[in-house]
Short mmCIF file of C-alpha atoms in Angstrom, two decimals:
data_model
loop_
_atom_site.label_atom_id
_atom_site.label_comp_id
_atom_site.label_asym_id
_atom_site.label_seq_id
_atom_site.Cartn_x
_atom_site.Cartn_y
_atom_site.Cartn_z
CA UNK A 80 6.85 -12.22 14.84
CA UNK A 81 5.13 -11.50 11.44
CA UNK A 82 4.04 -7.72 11.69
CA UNK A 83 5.68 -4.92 10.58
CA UNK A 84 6.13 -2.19 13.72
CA UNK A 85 5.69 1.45 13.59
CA UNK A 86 6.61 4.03 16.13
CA UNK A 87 4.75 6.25 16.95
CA UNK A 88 1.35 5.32 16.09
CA UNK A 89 0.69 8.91 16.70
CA UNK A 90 2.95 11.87 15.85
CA UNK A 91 2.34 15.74 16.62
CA UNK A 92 4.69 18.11 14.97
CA UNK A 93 5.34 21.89 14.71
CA UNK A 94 6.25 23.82 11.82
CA UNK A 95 9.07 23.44 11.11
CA UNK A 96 10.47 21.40 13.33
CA UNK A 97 12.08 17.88 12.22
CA UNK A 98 9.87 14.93 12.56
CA UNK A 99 11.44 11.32 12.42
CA UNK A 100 9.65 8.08 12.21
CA UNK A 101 10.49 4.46 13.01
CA UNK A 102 9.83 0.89 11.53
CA UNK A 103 10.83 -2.76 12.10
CA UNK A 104 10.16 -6.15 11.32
CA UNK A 105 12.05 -9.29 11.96
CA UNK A 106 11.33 -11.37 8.82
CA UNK A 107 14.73 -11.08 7.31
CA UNK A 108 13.14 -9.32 4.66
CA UNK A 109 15.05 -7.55 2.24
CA UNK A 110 12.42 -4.70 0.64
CA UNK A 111 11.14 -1.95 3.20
CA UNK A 112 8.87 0.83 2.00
CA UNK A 113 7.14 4.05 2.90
CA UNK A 114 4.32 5.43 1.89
CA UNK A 115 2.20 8.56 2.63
CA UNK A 116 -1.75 8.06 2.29
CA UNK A 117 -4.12 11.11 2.66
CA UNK A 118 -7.77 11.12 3.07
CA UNK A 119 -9.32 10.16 -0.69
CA UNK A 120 -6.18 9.58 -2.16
CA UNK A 121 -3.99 6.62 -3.11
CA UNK A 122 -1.12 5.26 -1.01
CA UNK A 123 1.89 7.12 -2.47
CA UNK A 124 5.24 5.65 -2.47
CA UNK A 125 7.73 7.56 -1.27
CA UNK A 126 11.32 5.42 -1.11
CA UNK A 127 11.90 2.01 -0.55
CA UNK A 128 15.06 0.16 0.12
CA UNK A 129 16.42 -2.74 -1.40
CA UNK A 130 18.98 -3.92 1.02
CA UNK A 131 20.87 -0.98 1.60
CA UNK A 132 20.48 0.69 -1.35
CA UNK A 133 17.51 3.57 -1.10
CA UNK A 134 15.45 4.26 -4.22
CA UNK A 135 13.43 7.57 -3.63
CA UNK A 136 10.31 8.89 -5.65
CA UNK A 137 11.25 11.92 -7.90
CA UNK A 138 8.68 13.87 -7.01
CA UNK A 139 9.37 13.56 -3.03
CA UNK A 140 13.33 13.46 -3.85
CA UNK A 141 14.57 16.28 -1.65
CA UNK A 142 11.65 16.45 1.11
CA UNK A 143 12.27 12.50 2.71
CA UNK A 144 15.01 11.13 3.76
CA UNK A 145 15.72 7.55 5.25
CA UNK A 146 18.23 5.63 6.83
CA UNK A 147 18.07 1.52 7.07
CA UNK A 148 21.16 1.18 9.78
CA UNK A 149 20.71 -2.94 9.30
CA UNK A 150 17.69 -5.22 8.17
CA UNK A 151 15.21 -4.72 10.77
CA UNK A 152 15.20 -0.60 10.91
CA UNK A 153 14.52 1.37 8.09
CA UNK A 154 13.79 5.37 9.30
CA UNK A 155 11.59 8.19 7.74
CA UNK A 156 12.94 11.76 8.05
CA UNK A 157 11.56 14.85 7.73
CA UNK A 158 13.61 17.96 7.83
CA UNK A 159 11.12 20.72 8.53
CA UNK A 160 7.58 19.92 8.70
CA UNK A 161 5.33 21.62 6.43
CA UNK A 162 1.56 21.28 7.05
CA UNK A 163 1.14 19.13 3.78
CA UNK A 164 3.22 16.53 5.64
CA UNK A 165 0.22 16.00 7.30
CA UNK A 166 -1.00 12.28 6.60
CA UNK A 167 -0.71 8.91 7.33
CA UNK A 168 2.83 7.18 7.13
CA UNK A 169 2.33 3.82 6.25
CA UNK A 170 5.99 1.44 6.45
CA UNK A 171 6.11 -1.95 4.85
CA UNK A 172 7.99 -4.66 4.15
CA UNK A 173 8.37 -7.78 1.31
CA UNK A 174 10.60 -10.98 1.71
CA UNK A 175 11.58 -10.64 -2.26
CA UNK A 176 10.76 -9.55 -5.93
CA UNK A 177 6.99 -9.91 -7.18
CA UNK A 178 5.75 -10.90 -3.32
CA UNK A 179 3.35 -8.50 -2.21
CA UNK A 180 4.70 -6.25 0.57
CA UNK A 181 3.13 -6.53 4.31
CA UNK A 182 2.17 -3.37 5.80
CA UNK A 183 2.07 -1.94 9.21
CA UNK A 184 -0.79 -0.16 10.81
CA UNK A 185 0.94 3.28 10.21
CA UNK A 186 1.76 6.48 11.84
CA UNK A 187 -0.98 9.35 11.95
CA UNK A 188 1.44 12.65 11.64
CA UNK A 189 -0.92 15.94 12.35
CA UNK A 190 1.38 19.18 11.70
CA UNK A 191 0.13 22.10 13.66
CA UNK B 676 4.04 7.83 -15.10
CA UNK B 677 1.91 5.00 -14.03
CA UNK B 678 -1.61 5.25 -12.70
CA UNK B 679 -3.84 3.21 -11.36
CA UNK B 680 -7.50 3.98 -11.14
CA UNK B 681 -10.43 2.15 -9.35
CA UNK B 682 -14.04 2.23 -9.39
CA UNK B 683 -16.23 2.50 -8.00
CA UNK B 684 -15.03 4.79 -5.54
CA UNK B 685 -17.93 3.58 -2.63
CA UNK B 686 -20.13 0.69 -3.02
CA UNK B 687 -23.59 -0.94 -0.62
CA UNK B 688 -23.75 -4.35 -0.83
CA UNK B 689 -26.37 -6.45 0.46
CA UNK B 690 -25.27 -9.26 2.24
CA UNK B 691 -25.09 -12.36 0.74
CA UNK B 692 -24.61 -10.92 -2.84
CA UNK B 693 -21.33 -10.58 -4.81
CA UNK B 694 -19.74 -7.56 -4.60
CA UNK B 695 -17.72 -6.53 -7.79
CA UNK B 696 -14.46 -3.90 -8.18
CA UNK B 697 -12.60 -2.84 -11.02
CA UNK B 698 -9.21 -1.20 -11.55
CA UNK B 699 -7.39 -0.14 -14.43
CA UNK B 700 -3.61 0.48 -15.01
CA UNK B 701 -1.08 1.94 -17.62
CA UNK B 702 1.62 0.16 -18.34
CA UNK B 703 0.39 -3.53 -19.35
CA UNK B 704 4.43 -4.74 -18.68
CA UNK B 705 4.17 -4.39 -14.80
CA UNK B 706 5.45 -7.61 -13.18
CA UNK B 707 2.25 -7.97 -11.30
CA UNK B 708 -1.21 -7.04 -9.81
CA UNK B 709 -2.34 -7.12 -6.45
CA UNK B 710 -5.33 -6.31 -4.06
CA UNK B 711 -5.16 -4.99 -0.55
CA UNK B 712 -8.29 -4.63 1.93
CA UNK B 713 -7.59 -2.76 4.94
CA UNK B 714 -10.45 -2.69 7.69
CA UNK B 715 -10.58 0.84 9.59
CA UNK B 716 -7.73 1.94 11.99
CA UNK B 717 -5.92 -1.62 10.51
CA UNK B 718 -3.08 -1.76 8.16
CA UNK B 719 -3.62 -2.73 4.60
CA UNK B 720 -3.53 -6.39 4.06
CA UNK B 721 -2.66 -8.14 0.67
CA UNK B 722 -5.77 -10.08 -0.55
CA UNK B 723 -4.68 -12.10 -3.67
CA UNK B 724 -1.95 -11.05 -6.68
CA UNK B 725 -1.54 -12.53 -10.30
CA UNK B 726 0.93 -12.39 -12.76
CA UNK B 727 -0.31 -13.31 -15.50
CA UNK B 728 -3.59 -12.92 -17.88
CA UNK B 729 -6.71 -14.96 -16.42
CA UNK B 730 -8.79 -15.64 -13.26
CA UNK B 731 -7.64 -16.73 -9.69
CA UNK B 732 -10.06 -18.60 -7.01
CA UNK B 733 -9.29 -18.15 -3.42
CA UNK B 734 -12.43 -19.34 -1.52
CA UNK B 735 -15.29 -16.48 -1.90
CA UNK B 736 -12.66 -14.26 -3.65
CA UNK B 737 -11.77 -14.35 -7.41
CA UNK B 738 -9.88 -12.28 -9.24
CA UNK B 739 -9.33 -11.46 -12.98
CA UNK B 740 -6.59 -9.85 -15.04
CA UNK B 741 -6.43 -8.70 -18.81
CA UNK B 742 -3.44 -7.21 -19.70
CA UNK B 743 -4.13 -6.59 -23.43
CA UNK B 744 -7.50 -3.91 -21.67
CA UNK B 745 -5.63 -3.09 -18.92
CA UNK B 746 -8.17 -4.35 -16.26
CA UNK B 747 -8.06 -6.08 -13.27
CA UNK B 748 -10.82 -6.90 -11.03
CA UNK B 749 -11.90 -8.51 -7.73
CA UNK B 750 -15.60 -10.21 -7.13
CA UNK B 751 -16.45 -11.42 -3.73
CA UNK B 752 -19.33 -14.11 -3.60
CA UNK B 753 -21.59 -14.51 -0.69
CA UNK B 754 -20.76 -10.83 0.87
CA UNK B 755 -20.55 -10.39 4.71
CA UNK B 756 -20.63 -7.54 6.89
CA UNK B 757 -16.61 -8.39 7.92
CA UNK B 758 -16.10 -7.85 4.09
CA UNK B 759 -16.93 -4.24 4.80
CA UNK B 760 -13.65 -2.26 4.55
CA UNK B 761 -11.28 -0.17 1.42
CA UNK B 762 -10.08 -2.34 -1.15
CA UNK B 763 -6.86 -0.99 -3.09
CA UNK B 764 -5.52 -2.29 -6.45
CA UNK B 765 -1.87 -2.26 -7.23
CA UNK B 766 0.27 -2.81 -9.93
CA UNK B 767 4.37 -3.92 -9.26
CA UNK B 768 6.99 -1.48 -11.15
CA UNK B 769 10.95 -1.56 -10.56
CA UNK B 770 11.73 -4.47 -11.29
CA UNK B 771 8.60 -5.85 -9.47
CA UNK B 772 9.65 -4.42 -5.97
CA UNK B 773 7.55 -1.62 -5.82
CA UNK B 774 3.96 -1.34 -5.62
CA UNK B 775 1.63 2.08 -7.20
CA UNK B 776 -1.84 1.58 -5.70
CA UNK B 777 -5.14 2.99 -6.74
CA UNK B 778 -7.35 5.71 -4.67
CA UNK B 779 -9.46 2.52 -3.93
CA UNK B 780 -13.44 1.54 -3.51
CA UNK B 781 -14.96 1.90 0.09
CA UNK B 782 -17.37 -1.10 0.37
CA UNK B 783 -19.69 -1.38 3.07
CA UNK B 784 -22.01 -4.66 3.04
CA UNK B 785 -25.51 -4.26 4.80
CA UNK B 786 -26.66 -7.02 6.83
#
């Protein structure tokens, strides 16, 4: 299998409540990413890991978190939804430096 | 920090005719360049990268880097109606594992 999975394709969350989204892919590969698009605006990375190490964004430092428990799961966590956190979570993944990474179709999170 | 900006940011294309995008970045020692298209409701999918100054040729699809003006475009020859979708730029920072990725051009191609 050459896709990258995401779970839920569709997420409703309340206020402040902690939301907590899912990726996989089976490619042995070693890079996995998320990013948060918004109508009109460019993909924005948020963290990627590198094996297990996690590099995170400075800007979205202290509102993501992420766990990657082995190769084929890497999480997105969100403490305590905020309506800005309203968007489009797109995961990927890439098999090595300099390879372009492959994306999944993305979860739609609506905060009410 | 590193931007990326595209234009234009829609575009009508008659069918048949070559459709032309343009993008340009910050920092000219990113590892490399890349374009996405993702159709509606479909996840982005990698078009063509380059690392290095010149042109690439994949069928209908070219694309051309200049490092020394920062610009980077994409032309598509002999447009179709399936070629009708967002097309996203994106240059590679750390260490060529990460991607930054332009707003991007919404093309639609008129049959």
């Amino acid at each position: 299998d050459t896709t990258v999975k995401q779970n839920p394709r569709y997420k409703l969350a309340r206020v402040g409540k902690p939301v907590n989204l899912i990726c996989s892919q089976t490619m042995n590969h070693d890079t996995m990413y998320w990013y948060q698009k918004k109508p009109n605006q460019a993909p924005k990375l948020l963290l990627f890991y590198y094996d297990k190490i996690l590099n995170r964004e400075a800007d979205t430092f202290e509102k993501f978190q992420s766990s990657r428990p082995n190769n084929s799961f890497c999480s997105l966590y969100i403490g305590s939804a905020g309506l800005e956190y309203s968007a489009m979570y797109l995961c990927a993944s890439s098999p090595g430096q300099n390879q372009a990474p492959l994306f999944g179709e993305g979860t739609r999170l609506s905060v009410l | 920090q590193q931007k990326v900006q595209q234009s234009p940011e829609s575009l009508i294309v008659p069918e048949g005719a070559m459709t032309s995008l343009n993008c340009t970045f910050s920092d000219s020692a990113s590892q490399y360049f890349a374009w996405y298209r993702q159709h509606s409701g479909k996840a982005p999918k990698a078009l063509m990268s380059i690392f290095s100054n010149g042109e690439k040729e994949e069928g209908r699809f070219t694309i051309h880097l200049n490092k020394a003006s920062l610009h980077f475009s994409l032309h598509i020859r002999d447009s179709q109606p399936s070629d009708s979708a967002l097309y996203l730029c994106a240059e590679a920072y750390q260490g060529g594992r990460a991607l930054i990725f332009g707003t991007g051009t919404t093309v639609s191609v008129s049959p």
